[in-house]
PDB file of C-alpha atoms in Angstrom:
ATOM      1  CA  UNK A  89     -19.213 -53.726  75.492  1.00 68.00           C
ATOM      2  CA  UNK A  90     -18.875 -50.127  76.618  1.00 73.00           C
ATOM      3  CA  UNK A  91     -16.544 -48.113  74.004  1.00 77.00           C
ATOM      4  CA  UNK A  92     -17.400 -44.682  75.771  1.00 82.00           C
ATOM      5  CA  UNK A  93     -14.591 -42.642  75.660  1.00 89.00           C
ATOM      6  CA  UNK A  94     -12.541 -44.851  73.163  1.00 93.00           C
ATOM      7  CA  UNK A  95      -9.840 -42.589  71.138  1.00 96.00           C
ATOM      8  CA  UNK A  96      -8.908 -43.896  67.851  1.00 97.00           C
ATOM      9  CA  UNK A  97      -7.500 -42.924  64.247  1.00 98.00           C
ATOM     10  CA  UNK A  98      -8.782 -44.260  61.226  1.00 98.00           C
ATOM     11  CA  UNK A  99      -6.263 -44.952  58.607  1.00 97.00           C
ATOM     12  CA  UNK A 100      -5.764 -46.448  55.012  1.00 96.00           C
ATOM     13  CA  UNK A 101      -3.137 -47.711  52.485  1.00 95.00           C
ATOM     14  CA  UNK A 102      -4.562 -47.561  49.249  1.00 95.00           C
ATOM     15  CA  UNK A 103      -8.062 -47.936  50.405  1.00 94.00           C
ATOM     16  CA  UNK A 104      -7.457 -50.734  52.681  1.00 95.00           C
ATOM     17  CA  UNK A 105      -8.738 -49.480  55.781  1.00 97.00           C
ATOM     18  CA  UNK A 106      -8.314 -49.696  59.616  1.00 98.00           C
ATOM     19  CA  UNK A 107      -9.139 -48.604  62.908  1.00 98.00           C
ATOM     20  CA  UNK A 108      -5.722 -48.065  65.084  1.00 98.00           C
ATOM     21  CA  UNK A 109      -5.833 -48.651  68.707  1.00 98.00           C
ATOM     22  CA  UNK A 110      -2.967 -47.326  70.899  1.00 98.00           C
ATOM     23  CA  UNK A 111      -2.011 -49.769  73.282  1.00 98.00           C
ATOM     24  CA  UNK A 112       1.961 -48.997  73.372  1.00 98.00           C
ATOM     25  CA  UNK A 113       1.402 -47.885  77.351  1.00 97.00           C
ATOM     26  CA  UNK A 114      -1.343 -50.190  78.550  1.00 95.00           C
ATOM     27  CA  UNK A 115      -3.993 -52.298  77.266  1.00 96.00           C
ATOM     28  CA  UNK A 116      -7.261 -50.713  76.342  1.00 95.00           C
ATOM     29  CA  UNK A 117      -9.468 -53.457  75.049  1.00 96.00           C
ATOM     30  CA  UNK A 118      -9.017 -56.643  77.066  1.00 96.00           C
ATOM     31  CA  UNK A 119      -7.521 -59.637  75.517  1.00 97.00           C
ATOM     32  CA  UNK A 120     -10.480 -61.614  75.792  1.00 96.00           C
ATOM     33  CA  UNK A 121     -12.709 -58.903  74.235  1.00 97.00           C
ATOM     34  CA  UNK A 122     -10.596 -58.054  71.046  1.00 98.00           C
ATOM     35  CA  UNK A 123     -12.170 -60.624  68.818  1.00 97.00           C
ATOM     36  CA  UNK A 124     -15.434 -59.265  69.690  1.00 97.00           C
ATOM     37  CA  UNK A 125     -14.488 -55.673  69.445  1.00 97.00           C
ATOM     38  CA  UNK A 126     -12.774 -55.815  66.115  1.00 97.00           C
ATOM     39  CA  UNK A 127     -16.337 -57.481  64.428  1.00 97.00           C
ATOM     40  CA  UNK A 128     -18.304 -54.522  66.153  1.00 95.00           C
ATOM     41  CA  UNK A 129     -16.093 -51.754  65.410  1.00 96.00           C
ATOM     42  CA  UNK A 130     -15.598 -52.729  61.724  1.00 97.00           C
ATOM     43  CA  UNK A 131     -19.156 -53.057  60.882  1.00 96.00           C
ATOM     44  CA  UNK A 132     -19.623 -50.557  57.785  1.00 96.00           C
ATOM     45  CA  UNK A 133     -23.011 -48.598  58.083  1.00 95.00           C
ATOM     46  CA  UNK A 134     -23.361 -49.414  61.961  1.00 94.00           C
ATOM     47  CA  UNK A 135     -19.879 -48.336  63.620  1.00 94.00           C
ATOM     48  CA  UNK A 136     -16.835 -46.700  62.451  1.00 96.00           C
ATOM     49  CA  UNK A 137     -16.504 -49.336  59.607  1.00 97.00           C
ATOM     50  CA  UNK A 138     -13.156 -51.214  58.155  1.00 97.00           C
ATOM     51  CA  UNK A 139     -11.286 -53.952  56.986  1.00 96.00           C
ATOM     52  CA  UNK A 140      -9.675 -54.533  60.083  1.00 97.00           C
ATOM     53  CA  UNK A 141      -8.418 -53.389  63.338  1.00 98.00           C
ATOM     54  CA  UNK A 142      -4.814 -52.561  64.320  1.00 98.00           C
ATOM     55  CA  UNK A 143      -3.500 -52.465  67.595  1.00 98.00           C
ATOM     56  CA  UNK A 144      -0.102 -50.546  68.627  1.00 98.00           C
ATOM     57  CA  UNK A 145       1.985 -52.580  71.114  1.00 98.00           C
ATOM     58  CA  UNK A 146       5.023 -52.842  73.083  1.00 98.00           C
ATOM     59  CA  UNK A 147       7.611 -55.031  72.026  1.00 97.00           C
ATOM     60  CA  UNK A 148       8.185 -58.317  73.344  1.00 93.00           C
ATOM     61  CA  UNK A 149      10.980 -59.853  71.765  1.00 89.00           C
ATOM     62  CA  UNK A 150      13.662 -58.225  69.612  1.00 90.00           C
ATOM     63  CA  UNK A 151      11.822 -55.422  67.702  1.00 96.00           C
ATOM     64  CA  UNK A 152      11.187 -51.631  68.821  1.00 98.00           C
ATOM     65  CA  UNK A 153       7.268 -52.103  68.756  1.00 98.00           C
ATOM     66  CA  UNK A 154       4.852 -54.885  68.109  1.00 98.00           C
ATOM     67  CA  UNK A 155       1.807 -54.745  65.511  1.00 98.00           C
ATOM     68  CA  UNK A 156      -1.116 -56.969  66.258  1.00 98.00           C
ATOM     69  CA  UNK A 157      -4.054 -56.940  63.257  1.00 98.00           C
ATOM     70  CA  UNK A 158      -7.559 -58.402  63.658  1.00 98.00           C
ATOM     71  CA  UNK A 159      -9.783 -58.847  60.499  1.00 96.00           C
ATOM     72  CA  UNK A 160     -13.496 -57.537  60.344  1.00 96.00           C
ATOM     73  CA  UNK A 161     -14.537 -61.251  61.219  1.00 96.00           C
ATOM     74  CA  UNK A 162     -12.523 -61.132  64.669  1.00 97.00           C
ATOM     75  CA  UNK A 163      -9.546 -63.316  63.686  1.00 96.00           C
ATOM     76  CA  UNK A 164      -6.021 -62.320  64.222  1.00 97.00           C
ATOM     77  CA  UNK A 165      -4.084 -62.310  61.016  1.00 95.00           C
ATOM     78  CA  UNK A 166      -0.114 -62.862  60.977  1.00 95.00           C
ATOM     79  CA  UNK A 167       0.868 -59.666  59.036  1.00 95.00           C
ATOM     80  CA  UNK A 168      -0.758 -57.156  56.699  1.00 95.00           C
ATOM     81  CA  UNK A 169       1.254 -55.158  54.106  1.00 95.00           C
ATOM     82  CA  UNK A 170      -0.972 -52.139  54.119  1.00 96.00           C
ATOM     83  CA  UNK A 171      -1.755 -52.358  57.669  1.00 97.00           C
ATOM     84  CA  UNK A 172       1.772 -52.027  58.790  1.00 97.00           C
ATOM     85  CA  UNK A 173       2.307 -48.883  57.014  1.00 96.00           C
ATOM     86  CA  UNK A 174      -0.509 -47.361  58.463  1.00 97.00           C
ATOM     87  CA  UNK A 175       0.700 -48.686  61.930  1.00 97.00           C
ATOM     88  CA  UNK A 176       4.276 -47.219  61.243  1.00 96.00           C
ATOM     89  CA  UNK A 177       2.613 -43.897  60.154  1.00 95.00           C
ATOM     90  CA  UNK A 178       0.773 -43.818  63.121  1.00 96.00           C
ATOM     91  CA  UNK A 179       3.815 -44.645  65.369  1.00 96.00           C
ATOM     92  CA  UNK A 180       5.761 -42.161  63.515  1.00 94.00           C
ATOM     93  CA  UNK A 181       3.432 -39.187  63.615  1.00 93.00           C
ATOM     94  CA  UNK A 182       2.147 -39.821  67.118  1.00 95.00           C
ATOM     95  CA  UNK A 183       5.825 -39.610  68.165  1.00 94.00           C
ATOM     96  CA  UNK A 184       5.506 -43.224  69.892  1.00 97.00           C
ATOM     97  CA  UNK A 185       9.049 -44.020  68.408  1.00 96.00           C
ATOM     98  CA  UNK A 186      10.696 -41.322  66.196  1.00 92.00           C
ATOM     99  CA  UNK A 187      12.699 -43.251  63.739  1.00 91.00           C
ATOM    100  CA  UNK A 188      13.087 -43.387  60.269  1.00 91.00           C
ATOM    101  CA  UNK A 189      13.599 -46.912  60.727  1.00 95.00           C
ATOM    102  CA  UNK A 190      11.295 -49.386  62.749  1.00 97.00           C
ATOM    103  CA  UNK A 191      11.965 -52.826  63.505  1.00 97.00           C
ATOM    104  CA  UNK A 192       8.514 -53.991  63.814  1.00 98.00           C
ATOM    105  CA  UNK A 193       7.182 -57.148  65.586  1.00 98.00           C
ATOM    106  CA  UNK A 194       4.544 -59.420  63.827  1.00 97.00           C
ATOM    107  CA  UNK A 195       2.979 -62.646  64.326  1.00 95.00           C
ATOM    108  CA  UNK A 196       4.641 -63.260  60.743  1.00 93.00           C
ATOM    109  CA  UNK A 197       8.357 -62.200  61.953  1.00 93.00           C
ATOM    110  CA  UNK A 198      10.235 -59.220  62.283  1.00 95.00           C
ATOM    111  CA  UNK A 199       9.748 -56.706  59.713  1.00 96.00           C
ATOM    112  CA  UNK A 200      11.705 -53.551  58.879  1.00 96.00           C
ATOM    113  CA  UNK A 201      10.105 -50.412  58.002  1.00 97.00           C
ATOM    114  CA  UNK A 202      11.858 -47.337  56.239  1.00 96.00           C
ATOM    115  CA  UNK A 203       9.785 -44.310  56.305  1.00 94.00           C
ATOM    116  CA  UNK A 204      10.029 -41.285  54.414  1.00 88.00           C
ATOM    117  CA  UNK A 205       7.622 -38.797  56.212  1.00 74.00           C
ATOM    118  CA  UNK A 206       6.162 -35.567  54.898  1.00 71.00           C
ATOM    119  CA  UNK A 207       7.721 -32.857  56.995  1.00 66.00           C
ATOM    120  CA  UNK A 208       5.027 -30.282  56.296  1.00 67.00           C
ATOM    121  CA  UNK A 209       1.603 -32.171  56.859  1.00 63.00           C
ATOM    122  CA  UNK A 210       1.731 -35.155  58.625  1.00 61.00           C
ATOM    123  CA  UNK A 211      -1.914 -35.891  57.664  1.00 58.00           C
ATOM    124  CA  UNK A 212      -1.321 -36.428  53.991  1.00 58.00           C
ATOM    125  CA  UNK A 213       0.397 -39.637  52.746  1.00 63.00           C
ATOM    126  CA  UNK A 214       4.140 -40.610  53.591  1.00 78.00           C
ATOM    127  CA  UNK A 215       6.208 -43.068  51.769  1.00 89.00           C
ATOM    128  CA  UNK A 216       7.167 -46.657  53.551  1.00 95.00           C
ATOM    129  CA  UNK A 217       9.305 -49.309  52.083  1.00 96.00           C
ATOM    130  CA  UNK A 218       8.899 -52.568  54.113  1.00 97.00           C
ATOM    131  CA  UNK A 219      11.332 -55.521  54.058  1.00 97.00           C
ATOM    132  CA  UNK A 220       8.573 -58.081  53.942  1.00 96.00           C
ATOM    133  CA  UNK A 221      11.146 -61.080  54.786  1.00 94.00           C
ATOM    134  CA  UNK A 222      11.826 -64.460  53.315  1.00 96.00           C
ATOM    135  CA  UNK A 223       9.025 -66.282  51.785  1.00 97.00           C
ATOM    136  CA  UNK A 224       8.288 -69.868  51.626  1.00 98.00           C
ATOM    137  CA  UNK A 225       6.474 -71.918  48.897  1.00 98.00           C
ATOM    138  CA  UNK A 226       6.597 -74.808  51.126  1.00 98.00           C
ATOM    139  CA  UNK A 227       2.843 -76.393  51.329  1.00 98.00           C
ATOM    140  CA  UNK A 228       3.629 -77.602  54.841  1.00 98.00           C
ATOM    141  CA  UNK A 229       4.729 -74.168  56.003  1.00 97.00           C
ATOM    142  CA  UNK A 230       1.563 -72.208  54.102  1.00 97.00           C
ATOM    143  CA  UNK A 231       0.027 -74.299  55.325  1.00 97.00           C
ATOM    144  CA  UNK A 232      -1.615 -76.341  52.886  1.00 98.00           C
ATOM    145  CA  UNK A 233      -2.735 -79.822  52.744  1.00 98.00           C
ATOM    146  CA  UNK A 234      -1.045 -81.214  49.390  1.00 97.00           C
ATOM    147  CA  UNK A 235       1.013 -84.277  47.846  1.00 96.00           C
ATOM    148  CA  UNK A 236       3.619 -81.854  46.773  1.00 97.00           C
ATOM    149  CA  UNK A 237       6.418 -80.244  48.633  1.00 98.00           C
ATOM    150  CA  UNK A 238       5.340 -77.056  46.676  1.00 98.00           C
ATOM    151  CA  UNK A 239       2.473 -75.859  44.769  1.00 98.00           C
ATOM    152  CA  UNK A 240       3.603 -74.074  41.523  1.00 98.00           C
ATOM    153  CA  UNK A 241       1.324 -73.599  38.755  1.00 98.00           C
ATOM    154  CA  UNK A 242      -0.704 -76.409  40.242  1.00 98.00           C
ATOM    155  CA  UNK A 243      -4.162 -77.655  39.682  1.00 98.00           C
ATOM    156  CA  UNK A 244      -6.526 -77.568  42.692  1.00 98.00           C
ATOM    157  CA  UNK A 245     -10.281 -78.532  42.347  1.00 98.00           C
ATOM    158  CA  UNK A 246     -12.612 -76.017  43.586  1.00 97.00           C
ATOM    159  CA  UNK A 247     -16.347 -76.695  43.733  1.00 96.00           C
ATOM    160  CA  UNK A 248     -15.970 -79.399  41.072  1.00 96.00           C
ATOM    161  CA  UNK A 249     -13.673 -76.604  38.508  1.00 97.00           C
ATOM    162  CA  UNK A 250      -9.937 -77.203  38.187  1.00 98.00           C
ATOM    163  CA  UNK A 251      -8.008 -74.131  39.031  1.00 98.00           C
ATOM    164  CA  UNK A 252      -4.333 -73.552  38.340  1.00 98.00           C
ATOM    165  CA  UNK A 253      -2.883 -71.442  41.158  1.00 98.00           C
ATOM    166  CA  UNK A 254       0.436 -71.278  43.169  1.00 98.00           C
ATOM    167  CA  UNK A 255       0.572 -70.597  46.915  1.00 98.00           C
ATOM    168  CA  UNK A 256       2.908 -68.992  49.116  1.00 98.00           C
ATOM    169  CA  UNK A 257       3.621 -67.700  52.532  1.00 97.00           C
ATOM    170  CA  UNK A 258       5.065 -64.589  53.214  1.00 96.00           C
ATOM    171  CA  UNK A 259       4.413 -64.489  56.844  1.00 92.00           C
ATOM    172  CA  UNK A 260       0.595 -65.419  56.083  1.00 95.00           C
ATOM    173  CA  UNK A 261      -0.837 -67.616  53.451  1.00 97.00           C
ATOM    174  CA  UNK A 262      -1.513 -66.810  49.833  1.00 98.00           C
ATOM    175  CA  UNK A 263      -3.173 -68.428  46.704  1.00 98.00           C
ATOM    176  CA  UNK A 264      -2.075 -66.616  43.323  1.00 98.00           C
ATOM    177  CA  UNK A 265      -3.638 -67.457  40.218  1.00 98.00           C
ATOM    178  CA  UNK A 266      -2.675 -65.620  37.244  1.00 98.00           C
ATOM    179  CA  UNK A 267      -5.717 -64.816  34.283  1.00 97.00           C
ATOM    180  CA  UNK A 268      -5.908 -63.116  31.318  1.00 95.00           C
ATOM    181  CA  UNK A 269      -8.561 -60.396  32.593  1.00 95.00           C
ATOM    182  CA  UNK A 270      -8.901 -59.854  36.431  1.00 94.00           C
ATOM    183  CA  UNK A 271     -11.750 -57.657  35.502  1.00 89.00           C
ATOM    184  CA  UNK A 272     -13.924 -60.625  34.415  1.00 94.00           C
ATOM    185  CA  UNK A 273     -13.314 -62.704  37.478  1.00 96.00           C
ATOM    186  CA  UNK A 274     -16.608 -63.499  39.747  1.00 97.00           C
ATOM    187  CA  UNK A 275     -14.655 -62.461  43.044  1.00 97.00           C
ATOM    188  CA  UNK A 276     -17.750 -62.938  45.244  1.00 97.00           C
ATOM    189  CA  UNK A 277     -17.827 -66.545  43.889  1.00 97.00           C
ATOM    190  CA  UNK A 278     -14.253 -67.679  43.561  1.00 98.00           C
ATOM    191  CA  UNK A 279     -12.955 -65.678  46.537  1.00 98.00           C
ATOM    192  CA  UNK A 280     -14.710 -67.446  49.553  1.00 98.00           C
ATOM    193  CA  UNK A 281     -14.583 -70.896  47.797  1.00 98.00           C
ATOM    194  CA  UNK A 282     -10.811 -70.770  47.479  1.00 98.00           C
ATOM    195  CA  UNK A 283     -10.581 -68.745  50.802  1.00 98.00           C
ATOM    196  CA  UNK A 284     -12.277 -71.771  52.771  1.00 98.00           C
ATOM    197  CA  UNK A 285     -11.198 -74.999  50.667  1.00 98.00           C
ATOM    198  CA  UNK A 286     -10.521 -77.821  52.622  1.00 98.00           C
ATOM    199  CA  UNK A 287      -6.855 -77.866  51.382  1.00 98.00           C
ATOM    200  CA  UNK A 288      -6.318 -74.672  53.708  1.00 98.00           C
ATOM    201  CA  UNK A 289      -6.886 -75.403  57.075  1.00 97.00           C
ATOM    202  CA  UNK A 290      -5.960 -71.589  58.275  1.00 97.00           C
ATOM    203  CA  UNK A 291      -7.783 -70.454  55.151  1.00 97.00           C
ATOM    204  CA  UNK A 292      -5.912 -68.467  52.792  1.00 98.00           C
ATOM    205  CA  UNK A 293      -5.927 -64.889  50.947  1.00 97.00           C
ATOM    206  CA  UNK A 294      -6.907 -65.106  47.216  1.00 98.00           C
ATOM    207  CA  UNK A 295      -5.483 -63.127  44.417  1.00 98.00           C
ATOM    208  CA  UNK A 296      -6.292 -62.920  40.580  1.00 98.00           C
ATOM    209  CA  UNK A 297      -3.533 -61.410  38.631  1.00 98.00           C
ATOM    210  CA  UNK A 298      -3.422 -59.931  34.815  1.00 98.00           C
ATOM    211  CA  UNK A 299       0.147 -59.590  33.260  1.00 98.00           C
ATOM    212  CA  UNK A 300       0.479 -56.687  31.575  1.00 98.00           C
ATOM    213  CA  UNK A 301       4.122 -56.918  31.161  1.00 98.00           C
ATOM    214  CA  UNK A 302       6.861 -58.463  33.188  1.00 98.00           C
ATOM    215  CA  UNK A 303       7.468 -55.509  35.149  1.00 98.00           C
ATOM    216  CA  UNK A 304       3.805 -54.735  35.561  1.00 98.00           C
ATOM    217  CA  UNK A 305       0.655 -56.249  36.742  1.00 98.00           C
ATOM    218  CA  UNK A 306      -3.152 -55.729  37.523  1.00 98.00           C
ATOM    219  CA  UNK A 307      -4.692 -57.829  40.614  1.00 98.00           C
ATOM    220  CA  UNK A 308      -7.775 -58.342  42.799  1.00 98.00           C
ATOM    221  CA  UNK A 309      -7.970 -59.603  46.195  1.00 97.00           C
ATOM    222  CA  UNK A 310     -10.093 -61.640  48.362  1.00 98.00           C
ATOM    223  CA  UNK A 311      -8.757 -61.003  51.641  1.00 96.00           C
ATOM    224  CA  UNK A 312      -9.174 -63.797  54.465  1.00 96.00           C
ATOM    225  CA  UNK A 313     -11.561 -62.839  56.988  1.00 92.00           C
ATOM    226  CA  UNK A 314     -12.290 -59.558  55.262  1.00 92.00           C
ATOM    227  CA  UNK A 315     -13.619 -60.399  51.822  1.00 95.00           C
ATOM    228  CA  UNK A 316     -12.834 -58.197  48.507  1.00 96.00           C
ATOM    229  CA  UNK A 317     -10.221 -55.459  49.677  1.00 94.00           C
ATOM    230  CA  UNK A 318      -9.141 -52.403  47.617  1.00 95.00           C
ATOM    231  CA  UNK A 319      -5.718 -53.566  48.149  1.00 95.00           C
ATOM    232  CA  UNK A 320      -3.458 -55.786  49.945  1.00 95.00           C
ATOM    233  CA  UNK A 321       0.166 -55.559  50.329  1.00 96.00           C
ATOM    234  CA  UNK A 322       1.282 -58.829  51.635  1.00 96.00           C
ATOM    235  CA  UNK A 323      -1.032 -59.975  48.273  1.00 97.00           C
ATOM    236  CA  UNK A 324       0.974 -57.849  45.898  1.00 98.00           C
ATOM    237  CA  UNK A 325       4.316 -59.314  47.237  1.00 98.00           C
ATOM    238  CA  UNK A 326       3.042 -62.670  47.120  1.00 98.00           C
ATOM    239  CA  UNK A 327       2.123 -62.466  43.411  1.00 98.00           C
ATOM    240  CA  UNK A 328       5.166 -60.792  42.288  1.00 98.00           C
ATOM    241  CA  UNK A 329       7.012 -63.587  44.268  1.00 98.00           C
ATOM    242  CA  UNK A 330       5.324 -66.103  42.723  1.00 98.00           C
ATOM    243  CA  UNK A 331       5.444 -64.644  39.134  1.00 98.00           C
ATOM    244  CA  UNK A 332       9.477 -64.317  39.497  1.00 98.00           C
ATOM    245  CA  UNK A 333       9.347 -67.999  40.740  1.00 98.00           C
ATOM    246  CA  UNK A 334       7.495 -68.934  37.793  1.00 98.00           C
ATOM    247  CA  UNK A 335       9.891 -67.005  35.422  1.00 98.00           C
ATOM    248  CA  UNK A 336       7.171 -64.776  34.212  1.00 98.00           C
ATOM    249  CA  UNK A 337       7.682 -61.816  36.090  1.00 98.00           C
ATOM    250  CA  UNK A 338      11.016 -59.594  36.634  1.00 98.00           C
ATOM    251  CA  UNK A 339      12.291 -58.702  39.988  1.00 97.00           C
ATOM    252  CA  UNK A 340      11.074 -55.236  39.915  1.00 98.00           C
ATOM    253  CA  UNK A 341       7.487 -54.919  39.299  1.00 98.00           C
ATOM    254  CA  UNK A 342       4.479 -52.312  39.751  1.00 98.00           C
ATOM    255  CA  UNK A 343       1.819 -53.448  40.869  1.00 98.00           C
ATOM    256  CA  UNK A 344      -1.818 -51.984  40.190  1.00 98.00           C
ATOM    257  CA  UNK A 345      -4.481 -52.411  42.657  1.00 97.00           C
ATOM    258  CA  UNK A 346      -8.202 -50.993  43.032  1.00 96.00           C
ATOM    259  CA  UNK A 347      -6.983 -48.758  45.583  1.00 95.00           C
ATOM    260  CA  UNK A 348      -3.695 -47.586  43.914  1.00 95.00           C
ATOM    261  CA  UNK A 349      -0.142 -48.690  43.027  1.00 97.00           C
ATOM    262  CA  UNK A 350       2.509 -50.462  45.022  1.00 97.00           C
ATOM    263  CA  UNK A 351       6.259 -51.086  43.691  1.00 97.00           C
ATOM    264  CA  UNK A 352       7.636 -54.570  44.850  1.00 98.00           C
ATOM    265  CA  UNK A 353      11.374 -55.550  44.553  1.00 98.00           C
ATOM    266  CA  UNK A 354      12.227 -59.173  44.916  1.00 98.00           C
ATOM    267  CA  UNK A 355      15.795 -60.039  46.559  1.00 98.00           C
ATOM    268  CA  UNK A 356      17.604 -63.594  46.872  1.00 96.00           C
ATOM    269  CA  UNK A 357      18.974 -64.342  49.991  1.00 93.00           C
ATOM    270  CA  UNK A 358      20.963 -67.626  50.625  1.00 91.00           C
ATOM    271  CA  UNK A 359      18.934 -69.220  47.744  1.00 90.00           C
ATOM    272  CA  UNK A 360      15.677 -68.078  49.334  1.00 96.00           C
ATOM    273  CA  UNK A 361      13.405 -65.129  47.897  1.00 97.00           C
ATOM    274  CA  UNK A 362      12.271 -62.123  49.901  1.00 97.00           C
ATOM    275  CA  UNK A 363      10.780 -58.889  48.821  1.00 98.00           C
ATOM    276  CA  UNK A 364      10.579 -55.024  49.583  1.00 97.00           C
ATOM    277  CA  UNK A 365       7.108 -53.222  49.068  1.00 97.00           C
ATOM    278  CA  UNK A 366       7.219 -49.581  48.716  1.00 96.00           C
ATOM    279  CA  UNK A 367       3.448 -47.747  49.274  1.00 95.00           C
ATOM    280  CA  UNK A 368       2.059 -44.638  51.138  1.00 92.00           C
ATOM    281  CA  UNK A 369      -0.368 -44.627  54.314  1.00 94.00           C
ATOM    282  CA  UNK A 370      -2.710 -41.883  55.210  1.00 93.00           C
ATOM    283  CA  UNK A 371      -4.844 -40.847  58.196  1.00 94.00           C
ATOM    284  CA  UNK A 372      -8.299 -40.245  57.575  1.00 95.00           C
ATOM    285  CA  UNK A 373      -9.275 -38.861  60.964  1.00 96.00           C
ATOM    286  CA  UNK A 374      -9.279 -39.179  64.524  1.00 97.00           C
ATOM    287  CA  UNK A 375     -12.197 -39.901  66.517  1.00 96.00           C
ATOM    288  CA  UNK A 376     -13.858 -40.527  70.409  1.00 94.00           C
ATOM    289  CA  UNK A 377     -16.491 -42.899  70.872  1.00 90.00           C
ATOM    290  CA  UNK A 378     -19.555 -41.710  72.713  1.00 83.00           C
TER     291      UNK A 378
END
C-alpha cells in the first residue's frame, strides 16, 4: 500500500491513542483497504503506532458528521468513548464543523458531544461531555450466548476458572468484573481469554474494577482488538452503569484509569439506563507520510 503524501493527526484521550484521517470531503483510504491500512499504521516501532484509526466521514443519516474507528487488529468497532472525544476535537479545531454541540453518527448509534474548547491554544486538551446513549444488559443484544436474559454478577467459566461478571452494551460489548485489587490482575492472561470466550460471538471488551467508594473506582482494561489500553471511555461508562445496576455505585462516579480520569453520570430514561461521559482529548502531532 502506497501511503506517500498521506496527511494525518496523532491524538489521544488519556493515553488511548489514534491516527485520525480526514475523509469528510472525499475518500482517502479505499474501503477494501481500511482494515489492512489500520493494521499497518498502528504497528508500534514500525509505523506511526496507535490503538486504532479514526476516519472523519460525512453524515449518512441524521447526524452532523460520521465517526468510524478501526482497531489495531483491523477490525471495525461500533463506538469508542476516548476516540469520539479525539474525533470531536479534530472536527472542531480544523473547522470541519464549528459547533459546540455535535450530533455524531456511529455504528453504535447517534452520540451527542458537547465541546468546551480551549480558546487560547487548540493544541492542548479540551473538555468534552458525551451522551453515551441508552445501554442494554440483555444478553441477546450484547451479544452473548447465555441461558439468562441478563448476565448480572453471574459466573462464567473461563479456562476452567469461575469468574463473576456483568455484561453490558453501550453500543459495543463489555464484560465488567469487580475485584478487590485491580493492580494484581494478570490482564495479559485473563484479558484475551475472556475477550475470545465462546460466549461472545463478536468478542468483548474486558474490565477489572476496584471500588474505592460508591462515587469513585479504579479500573484496568483489555480492549477488544487492541489489548491493554491506558483508558477506555465506553468501558468506564459500562463499569459505572454496571455498578449502578447492581446497587454498589451511585449515579455520579469518578473513574481512575492508567491514563487519567473520567467522570461518568448515570441517568434514567423510560426505565432504561444511559450515561454522560466527561473527559479530555489532546492533539499530539500532525504528520505526512513520505
